Amino acid sequence: MSRLTERRTVRTLCQCAILIALGILLHVAENSIPFFTSAMGGKLGLANLVTLYACLTMGLPAALTVGLGRVVVAGLLSGAPTAILYGGAGTLISVLAMVGLGRLAGRHISAVGLSVAGAACYNVGQILVARLLLGSGAVFAYLPVLTLIGAFAGLATGTLIHRIKLPDRR
Amino acid sequence: MNEHVTALDKLLFVGVVLLSVLGILLVGLLPRSKGEMVEVRVAGELYGTYPLSPQTLHIPVAYGEAVVQIGPDGAAITEAGCPDGQCMREGPISQSGQSLICLPGRLVITVTGKGGGADVTTY
């Protein structure tokens, strides 16, 4: 491995670690404010800020690492291991969708649109896992409620990221 | 990626909101009738079916024990044992097709009509 690629690898590793730590912090902070957690099972999802940031600045492998890493550690910390399955599936689908859509739509889309699309895909992933785990199609009745809350949550997180000056993609 | 909010951004947001509202309306407009039975599922398995008449059920779930209370207004989860307790804030339910869901406990309570719960899984 050349000196340069080694430096890049170390930098990516450090960025992933910092973003995962930041994501865990946001997750715990949001969960400790009851107002944010009580809306019909939907929530703001501040921690998804770091996933979105990684999608926009770091590429698919790093974005998946950040998103899934945060979900696993935060899930273990909050004492609800099944949350890892819901959050994991949601994150996987939303990261794939955001990175894919970002490449496809190019200049026709901004962080706001990517965030809204990512939020909707996150909800679809959650509901698919719920269908598998609960064995009842009744869960699909919750999907439109979640995507409605998710649209506004995605708008909020997307707007926050939009206000940040993102570094150039390296 | 564009630095500014684009037309596609707005279209995506409005599209998701409209589809969600449409979905909520569709679920709300599903034909309902007075339920007859309560179907209890734990972790995907049918745990039992009970008549919709006043009684208290104790159901073992991942987080200990859930308590389902069936009263004159229908069935409600009164004790879930799980950290968030979202399911305890909804209900009681009494119309066929309605359900209460406890995600952490993997518990689903569905009210069904006489002919079983087939109408529940169609949407």
Tab-separated table of C-alpha atoms in Angstrom:
chain	number	residue	atom	x	y	z
A	1	MET	CA	0.000	0.000	0.000
A	2	SER	CA	1.405	3.351	-0.956
A	3	ARG	CA	1.859	6.152	1.539
A	4	LEU	CA	-0.994	8.145	0.013
A	5	THR	CA	-3.678	5.413	0.018
A	6	GLU	CA	-2.645	4.495	3.538
A	7	ARG	CA	-3.246	8.061	4.652
A	8	ARG	CA	-6.625	8.066	2.945
A	9	THR	CA	-7.617	4.795	4.620
A	10	VAL	CA	-6.653	6.106	8.042
A	11	ARG	CA	-8.565	9.314	7.405
A	12	THR	CA	-11.719	7.424	6.335
A	13	LEU	CA	-11.443	5.173	9.383
A	14	CYS	CA	-11.167	8.159	11.719
A	15	GLN	CA	-14.056	9.969	10.043
A	16	CYS	CA	-16.261	6.857	10.367
A	17	ALA	CA	-15.380	6.509	14.051
A	18	ILE	CA	-16.100	10.167	14.793
A	19	LEU	CA	-19.409	10.094	12.901
A	20	ILE	CA	-20.526	6.869	14.655
A	21	ALA	CA	-19.700	8.411	18.038
A	22	LEU	CA	-21.579	11.585	17.126
A	23	GLY	CA	-24.539	9.500	15.915
A	24	ILE	CA	-24.688	7.588	19.214
A	25	LEU	CA	-24.611	10.879	21.103
A	26	LEU	CA	-27.484	12.308	19.040
A	27	HIS	CA	-29.454	9.062	19.444
A	28	VAL	CA	-29.110	9.078	23.234
A	29	ALA	CA	-29.788	12.816	23.459
A	30	GLU	CA	-32.966	12.565	21.380
A	31	ASN	CA	-34.242	9.555	23.333
A	32	SER	CA	-33.852	11.444	26.612
A	33	ILE	CA	-36.288	14.141	25.479
A	34	PRO	CA	-39.765	12.571	25.853
A	35	PHE	CA	-41.381	15.076	23.456
A	36	PHE	CA	-39.440	13.615	20.522
A	37	THR	CA	-40.183	9.965	21.202
A	38	SER	CA	-43.916	9.948	21.780
A	39	ALA	CA	-45.357	10.632	18.312
A	40	MET	CA	-47.099	7.406	17.214
A	41	GLY	CA	-43.808	5.503	17.105
A	42	GLY	CA	-42.319	7.997	14.692
A	43	LYS	CA	-39.494	10.315	15.659
A	44	LEU	CA	-37.205	13.046	14.447
A	45	GLY	CA	-34.219	10.750	13.977
A	46	LEU	CA	-31.501	13.298	14.687
A	47	ALA	CA	-28.931	10.500	14.598
A	48	ASN	CA	-29.708	10.030	10.914
A	49	LEU	CA	-27.936	13.358	10.403
A	50	VAL	CA	-24.601	11.546	10.508
A	51	THR	CA	-25.803	8.839	8.109
A	52	LEU	CA	-26.942	11.540	5.694
A	53	TYR	CA	-23.659	13.411	6.108
A	54	ALA	CA	-21.705	10.220	5.359
A	55	CYS	CA	-23.847	9.518	2.278
A	56	LEU	CA	-23.179	12.999	0.941
A	57	THR	CA	-19.445	13.176	1.598
A	58	MET	CA	-17.945	9.688	1.856
A	59	GLY	CA	-19.369	7.152	-0.585
A	60	LEU	CA	-21.307	3.929	-0.141
A	61	PRO	CA	-18.984	1.666	1.953
A	62	ALA	CA	-18.237	4.385	4.491
A	63	ALA	CA	-21.889	5.494	4.625
A	64	LEU	CA	-23.004	1.920	5.336
A	65	THR	CA	-20.315	1.588	8.021
A	66	VAL	CA	-21.407	4.803	9.725
A	67	GLY	CA	-25.153	4.079	9.486
A	68	LEU	CA	-25.058	0.445	10.583
A	69	GLY	CA	-22.303	1.005	13.162
A	70	ARG	CA	-24.375	3.680	14.847
A	71	VAL	CA	-27.536	1.545	14.821
A	72	VAL	CA	-25.791	-1.494	16.360
A	73	VAL	CA	-24.006	0.372	19.173
A	74	ALA	CA	-26.931	2.699	19.948
A	75	GLY	CA	-29.319	-0.292	19.951
A	76	LEU	CA	-27.135	-2.178	22.433
A	77	LEU	CA	-26.831	0.929	24.621
A	78	SER	CA	-30.559	1.621	24.757
A	79	GLY	CA	-31.279	-1.935	25.871
A	80	ALA	CA	-33.600	-2.859	23.004
A	81	PRO	CA	-31.733	-5.300	20.759
A	82	THR	CA	-34.696	-5.711	18.393
A	83	ALA	CA	-34.289	-2.009	17.604
A	84	ILE	CA	-31.059	-3.018	15.835
A	85	LEU	CA	-33.058	-5.104	13.363
A	86	TYR	CA	-35.577	-2.320	12.631
A	87	GLY	CA	-32.967	0.417	12.467
A	88	GLY	CA	-30.519	-1.804	10.572
A	89	ALA	CA	-32.975	-2.657	7.790
A	90	GLY	CA	-34.165	0.948	7.598
A	91	THR	CA	-30.619	2.277	7.461
A	92	LEU	CA	-29.510	-0.264	4.846
A	93	ILE	CA	-32.358	0.588	2.469
A	94	SER	CA	-32.157	4.349	3.046
A	95	VAL	CA	-28.367	4.513	2.547
A	96	LEU	CA	-28.632	2.524	-0.694
A	97	ALA	CA	-31.488	4.772	-1.851
A	98	MET	CA	-29.765	8.051	-0.925
A	99	VAL	CA	-26.412	7.147	-2.496
A	100	GLY	CA	-28.145	5.710	-5.592
A	101	LEU	CA	-30.517	8.654	-5.976
A	102	GLY	CA	-27.661	11.097	-5.424
A	103	ARG	CA	-25.781	9.546	-8.355
A	104	LEU	CA	-28.842	9.196	-10.608
A	105	ALA	CA	-30.359	12.625	-10.054
A	106	GLY	CA	-27.079	14.503	-9.815
A	107	ARG	CA	-27.657	18.244	-9.923
A	108	HIS	CA	-31.439	17.853	-9.923
A	109	ILE	CA	-31.531	17.007	-6.226
A	110	SER	CA	-30.183	18.543	-3.009
A	111	ALA	CA	-29.565	17.214	0.497
A	112	VAL	CA	-33.194	18.021	1.366
A	113	GLY	CA	-34.688	15.754	-1.301
A	114	LEU	CA	-32.209	12.956	-0.533
A	115	SER	CA	-33.094	13.173	3.155
A	116	VAL	CA	-36.848	13.009	2.470
A	117	ALA	CA	-36.384	9.996	0.169
A	118	GLY	CA	-34.079	8.354	2.699
A	119	ALA	CA	-36.615	8.814	5.499
A	120	ALA	CA	-39.399	7.163	3.480
A	121	CYS	CA	-37.110	4.227	2.607
A	122	TYR	CA	-36.107	3.917	6.276
A	123	ASN	CA	-39.784	3.499	7.209
A	124	VAL	CA	-40.315	0.873	4.506
A	125	GLY	CA	-37.342	-1.110	5.866
A	126	GLN	CA	-38.698	-0.895	9.422
A	127	ILE	CA	-42.139	-2.124	8.394
A	128	LEU	CA	-40.725	-5.020	6.340
A	129	VAL	CA	-38.778	-6.215	9.397
A	130	ALA	CA	-41.889	-5.785	11.556
A	131	ARG	CA	-43.845	-7.909	9.055
A	132	LEU	CA	-41.184	-10.648	9.346
A	133	LEU	CA	-40.830	-10.491	13.143
A	134	LEU	CA	-44.520	-10.162	14.002
A	135	GLY	CA	-45.936	-12.394	11.280
A	136	SER	CA	-48.923	-10.128	10.759
A	137	GLY	CA	-49.840	-7.912	7.822
A	138	ALA	CA	-51.521	-5.567	10.329
A	139	VAL	CA	-48.217	-3.689	10.571
A	140	PHE	CA	-48.656	-2.268	7.058
A	141	ALA	CA	-51.467	-0.061	8.391
A	142	TYR	CA	-48.755	1.891	10.257
A	143	LEU	CA	-46.633	2.542	7.170
A	144	PRO	CA	-48.464	5.695	5.963
A	145	VAL	CA	-48.416	7.120	9.515
A	146	LEU	CA	-44.668	6.535	9.732
A	147	THR	CA	-43.932	7.929	6.255
A	148	LEU	CA	-45.992	11.050	7.017
A	149	ILE	CA	-43.988	11.729	10.185
A	150	GLY	CA	-40.861	10.630	8.309
A	151	ALA	CA	-41.416	13.168	5.522
A	152	PHE	CA	-41.305	16.030	8.028
A	153	ALA	CA	-38.426	14.469	9.973
A	154	GLY	CA	-36.516	14.007	6.704
A	155	LEU	CA	-37.269	17.604	5.742
A	156	ALA	CA	-35.934	18.794	9.109
A	157	THR	CA	-32.707	16.754	9.060
A	158	GLY	CA	-32.172	17.470	5.361
A	159	THR	CA	-32.569	21.210	5.948
A	160	LEU	CA	-30.068	21.068	8.828
A	161	ILE	CA	-27.483	19.303	6.646
A	162	HIS	CA	-28.274	21.710	3.812
A	163	ARG	CA	-27.233	24.630	6.053
A	164	ILE	CA	-23.830	23.074	6.679
A	165	LYS	CA	-21.043	23.775	4.228
A	166	LEU	CA	-20.080	20.261	3.181
A	167	PRO	CA	-16.430	19.482	2.491
A	168	ASP	CA	-15.474	18.573	-1.079
A	169	ARG	CA	-15.797	14.873	-1.803
A	170	ARG	CA	-12.350	13.251	-1.475
B	1	MET	CA	-25.743	17.177	-5.840
B	2	ASN	CA	-27.209	20.666	-6.000
B	3	GLU	CA	-26.365	23.332	-3.431
B	4	HIS	CA	-29.880	24.744	-3.635
B	5	VAL	CA	-33.283	23.230	-3.014
B	6	THR	CA	-34.580	21.934	-6.353
B	7	ALA	CA	-37.953	21.198	-7.909
B	8	LEU	CA	-37.290	17.465	-7.464
B	9	ASP	CA	-36.776	18.042	-3.715
B	10	LYS	CA	-40.187	19.684	-3.451
B	11	LEU	CA	-41.819	17.031	-5.624
B	12	LEU	CA	-40.386	14.247	-3.426
B	13	PHE	CA	-41.626	15.873	-0.221
B	14	VAL	CA	-45.101	16.659	-1.543
B	15	GLY	CA	-45.307	13.174	-3.112
B	16	VAL	CA	-44.443	11.357	0.114
B	17	VAL	CA	-46.862	13.492	2.136
B	18	LEU	CA	-49.729	12.981	-0.354
B	19	LEU	CA	-49.158	9.218	-0.602
B	20	SER	CA	-49.026	8.961	3.202
B	21	VAL	CA	-52.261	10.898	3.658
B	22	LEU	CA	-53.898	8.755	0.962
B	23	GLY	CA	-52.680	5.622	2.751
B	24	ILE	CA	-53.987	6.821	6.125
B	25	LEU	CA	-57.372	7.613	4.551
B	26	LEU	CA	-57.499	4.196	2.846
B	27	VAL	CA	-56.740	2.392	6.115
B	28	GLY	CA	-59.349	4.523	7.876
B	29	LEU	CA	-61.977	3.864	5.240
B	30	LEU	CA	-61.595	0.073	5.272
B	31	PRO	CA	-64.985	-1.496	5.947
B	32	ARG	CA	-65.276	-2.197	9.648
B	33	SER	CA	-67.806	-4.211	11.547
B	34	LYS	CA	-68.223	-5.035	15.206
B	35	GLY	CA	-65.569	-7.605	16.067
B	36	GLU	CA	-66.346	-10.986	17.558
B	37	MET	CA	-62.968	-12.455	18.479
B	38	VAL	CA	-59.530	-11.288	19.587
B	39	GLU	CA	-56.558	-12.957	17.957
B	40	VAL	CA	-53.253	-12.849	19.844
B	41	ARG	CA	-49.936	-13.389	18.051
B	42	VAL	CA	-46.545	-13.531	19.747
B	43	ALA	CA	-43.351	-13.511	17.652
B	44	GLY	CA	-45.272	-14.465	14.534
B	45	GLU	CA	-47.009	-17.488	16.095
B	46	LEU	CA	-50.718	-17.599	16.840
B	47	TYR	CA	-50.899	-17.653	20.643
B	48	GLY	CA	-54.656	-17.916	21.012
B	49	THR	CA	-58.066	-16.643	19.952
B	50	TYR	CA	-60.481	-15.297	22.543
B	51	PRO	CA	-64.058	-14.008	22.394
B	52	LEU	CA	-64.424	-10.226	22.656
B	53	SER	CA	-66.045	-10.372	26.067
B	54	PRO	CA	-64.804	-8.918	29.360
B	55	GLN	CA	-61.747	-10.816	30.555
B	56	THR	CA	-58.059	-10.357	31.331
B	57	LEU	CA	-55.327	-12.205	29.437
B	58	HIS	CA	-51.777	-12.710	30.667
B	59	ILE	CA	-49.433	-13.334	27.766
B	60	PRO	CA	-45.737	-14.226	28.091
B	61	VAL	CA	-43.619	-12.033	25.782
B	62	ALA	CA	-39.929	-11.270	25.316
B	63	TYR	CA	-40.027	-8.609	28.051
B	64	GLY	CA	-41.883	-10.631	30.635
B	65	GLU	CA	-45.632	-10.547	30.682
B	66	ALA	CA	-48.115	-8.481	28.722
B	67	VAL	CA	-51.613	-7.946	30.061
B	68	VAL	CA	-54.526	-7.580	27.665
B	69	GLN	CA	-57.730	-6.306	29.179
B	70	ILE	CA	-60.977	-6.832	27.294
B	71	GLY	CA	-63.782	-4.606	28.553
B	72	PRO	CA	-67.086	-3.251	27.232
B	73	ASP	CA	-65.194	-0.843	24.909
B	74	GLY	CA	-62.967	-3.528	23.445
B	75	ALA	CA	-59.452	-4.842	23.941
B	76	ALA	CA	-56.479	-2.832	25.206
B	77	ILE	CA	-52.929	-3.653	26.219
B	78	THR	CA	-52.689	-2.421	29.810
B	79	GLU	CA	-49.275	-3.816	30.664
B	80	ALA	CA	-46.525	-4.375	28.105
B	81	GLY	CA	-43.351	-4.478	30.182
B	82	CYS	CA	-41.349	-3.078	27.280
B	83	PRO	CA	-39.298	0.149	27.474
B	84	ASP	CA	-41.466	2.407	25.297
B	85	GLY	CA	-45.038	1.314	26.048
B	86	GLN	CA	-46.323	2.779	22.781
B	87	CYS	CA	-49.040	0.118	22.464
B	88	MET	CA	-50.517	1.064	25.858
B	89	ARG	CA	-51.320	4.554	24.564
B	90	GLU	CA	-53.653	3.197	21.859
B	91	GLY	CA	-56.926	1.363	22.044
B	92	PRO	CA	-59.250	0.006	23.194
B	93	ILE	CA	-60.141	-1.598	19.884
B	94	SER	CA	-63.383	-3.373	19.058
B	95	GLN	CA	-63.873	-3.234	15.262
B	96	SER	CA	-62.786	-6.150	13.094
B	97	GLY	CA	-59.481	-5.468	11.369
B	98	GLN	CA	-58.178	-3.123	14.071
B	99	SER	CA	-55.010	-4.148	15.818
B	100	LEU	CA	-52.618	-3.180	18.585
B	101	ILE	CA	-48.932	-3.821	18.082
B	102	CYS	CA	-46.108	-4.005	20.615
B	103	LEU	CA	-42.897	-3.999	18.588
B	104	PRO	CA	-40.377	-4.804	21.340
B	105	GLY	CA	-42.540	-7.618	22.713
B	106	ARG	CA	-43.405	-8.806	19.186
B	107	LEU	CA	-47.054	-8.922	20.220
B	108	VAL	CA	-49.979	-8.330	17.850
B	109	ILE	CA	-53.585	-8.193	19.033
B	110	THR	CA	-56.109	-8.222	16.199
B	111	VAL	CA	-59.891	-7.995	16.429
B	112	THR	CA	-61.542	-10.312	13.924
B	113	GLY	CA	-65.080	-10.900	12.749
B	114	LYS	CA	-66.864	-14.237	12.807
B	115	GLY	CA	-65.044	-15.737	9.847
B	116	GLY	CA	-61.531	-15.256	11.199
B	117	GLY	CA	-58.999	-12.581	10.404
B	118	ALA	CA	-58.427	-13.010	6.662
B	119	ASP	CA	-59.642	-9.464	5.957
B	120	VAL	CA	-56.841	-8.079	8.088
B	121	THR	CA	-53.949	-9.087	5.875
B	122	THR	CA	-55.207	-7.740	2.578
B	123	TYR	CA	-53.911	-4.187	2.596
